[in-house]
Short mmCIF file of C-alpha atoms in Angstrom, two decimals:
data_model
loop_
_atom_site.label_atom_id
_atom_site.label_comp_id
_atom_site.label_asym_id
_atom_site.label_seq_id
_atom_site.Cartn_x
_atom_site.Cartn_y
_atom_site.Cartn_z
CA UNK A 1 18.91 -20.73 -21.49
CA UNK A 2 16.38 -22.50 -19.31
CA UNK A 3 13.21 -23.93 -20.69
CA UNK A 4 9.84 -22.50 -19.73
CA UNK A 5 9.13 -25.67 -17.74
CA UNK A 6 12.36 -25.27 -15.73
CA UNK A 7 11.67 -21.60 -15.02
CA UNK A 8 8.16 -22.49 -13.85
CA UNK A 9 9.51 -25.19 -11.51
CA UNK A 10 12.00 -22.71 -10.03
CA UNK A 11 9.25 -20.14 -9.48
CA UNK A 12 6.99 -22.72 -7.84
CA UNK A 13 9.82 -23.79 -5.51
CA UNK A 14 9.83 -20.31 -3.93
CA UNK A 15 6.11 -19.56 -3.89
CA UNK A 16 3.85 -19.15 -0.85
CA UNK A 17 5.15 -20.71 2.36
CA UNK A 18 8.47 -21.56 0.68
CA UNK A 19 9.21 -17.89 -0.05
CA UNK A 20 11.74 -16.06 2.13
CA UNK A 21 9.19 -13.22 2.38
CA UNK A 22 6.35 -15.44 3.68
CA UNK A 23 4.59 -13.98 6.71
CA UNK A 24 1.91 -16.58 7.29
CA UNK A 25 -0.58 -15.36 4.68
CA UNK A 26 -0.92 -11.90 6.24
CA UNK A 27 -0.74 -10.11 2.88
CA UNK A 28 -3.92 -11.78 1.64
CA UNK A 29 -5.86 -10.66 4.72
CA UNK A 30 -4.49 -7.11 4.56
CA UNK A 31 -5.28 -6.86 0.84
CA UNK A 32 -8.88 -7.79 1.61
CA UNK A 33 -9.12 -5.02 4.19
CA UNK A 34 -7.44 -2.37 2.03
CA UNK A 35 -9.77 -3.15 -0.89
CA UNK A 36 -12.92 -3.02 1.25
CA UNK A 37 -15.61 -0.35 1.03
CA UNK A 38 -15.03 0.44 4.72
CA UNK A 39 -11.37 1.24 4.02
CA UNK A 40 -12.35 3.38 1.00
CA UNK A 41 -14.78 5.31 3.19
CA UNK A 42 -12.03 5.82 5.80
CA UNK A 43 -9.63 7.23 3.16
CA UNK A 44 -12.31 9.50 1.75
CA UNK A 45 -13.21 10.78 5.25
CA UNK A 46 -9.53 11.54 6.00
CA UNK A 47 -9.14 13.42 2.68
CA UNK A 48 -12.32 15.46 3.23
CA UNK A 49 -11.42 16.29 6.83
CA UNK A 50 -7.98 17.53 5.70
CA UNK A 51 -9.49 19.35 2.68
CA UNK A 52 -7.39 17.27 0.24
CA UNK A 53 -4.26 19.02 1.54
CA UNK A 54 -0.98 17.41 2.62
CA UNK A 55 -0.68 17.98 6.35
CA UNK A 56 3.12 18.12 6.12
CA UNK A 57 3.99 20.42 3.22
CA UNK A 58 0.58 21.99 2.46
CA UNK A 59 0.27 20.77 -1.14
CA UNK A 60 -3.37 20.72 -2.20
CA UNK A 61 -4.52 17.88 -4.46
CA UNK A 62 -2.24 15.68 -6.53
CA UNK A 63 -1.13 12.20 -5.52
CA UNK A 64 -2.44 12.05 -1.95
CA UNK A 65 -2.12 9.16 0.49
CA UNK A 66 -4.09 8.48 3.66
CA UNK A 67 -1.42 7.72 6.27
CA UNK A 68 -2.10 5.83 9.49
CA UNK A 69 -0.58 7.68 12.45
CA UNK A 70 -0.57 4.53 14.59
CA UNK A 71 0.57 1.52 12.50
CA UNK A 72 -2.06 -0.29 10.44
CA UNK A 73 -0.58 -3.71 11.18
CA UNK A 74 -0.29 -3.47 14.98
CA UNK A 75 -3.16 -1.14 15.97
CA UNK A 76 -6.08 -3.19 14.66
CA UNK A 77 -8.75 -1.33 16.64
CA UNK A 78 -7.56 2.03 15.22
CA UNK A 79 -7.42 1.02 11.54
CA UNK A 80 -10.71 2.66 10.53
CA UNK A 81 -10.70 5.60 12.95
CA UNK A 82 -10.53 8.89 11.07
CA UNK A 83 -8.55 10.50 13.91
CA UNK A 84 -5.79 7.93 13.22
CA UNK A 85 -5.46 9.15 9.63
CA UNK A 86 -3.49 11.95 8.03
CA UNK A 87 -3.48 13.20 4.44
CA UNK A 88 0.03 13.29 2.96
CA UNK A 89 1.34 13.80 -0.56
CA UNK A 90 3.40 10.96 -1.98
CA UNK A 91 6.87 12.49 -1.24
CA UNK A 92 5.93 13.33 2.37
CA UNK A 93 4.40 9.88 2.87
CA UNK A 94 7.56 8.26 1.53
CA UNK A 95 9.64 10.29 4.03
CA UNK A 96 7.44 9.00 6.88
CA UNK A 97 8.40 5.43 6.03
CA UNK A 98 12.15 5.93 5.45
#
């Protein structure tokens, strides 16, 4: 068994820029956008426009996701455009990203 101190050192050795998943701090910036009131308003507008109905299977209500038609990460100018959004239920949204 490793001590708590050893486990902490190992975790710190792979944190931030030293992590194999590091992408230059992009996640922090994206998190700030996705937690903003502007993003919340965009999601709400997409849901209302689509009448809280999945645009793929037709399920009304439930666990709905606001999906970006053009990618969120590459199409910066389209991120908050309602016409770039689509309401999908969780299973349909998962299929979009497979």
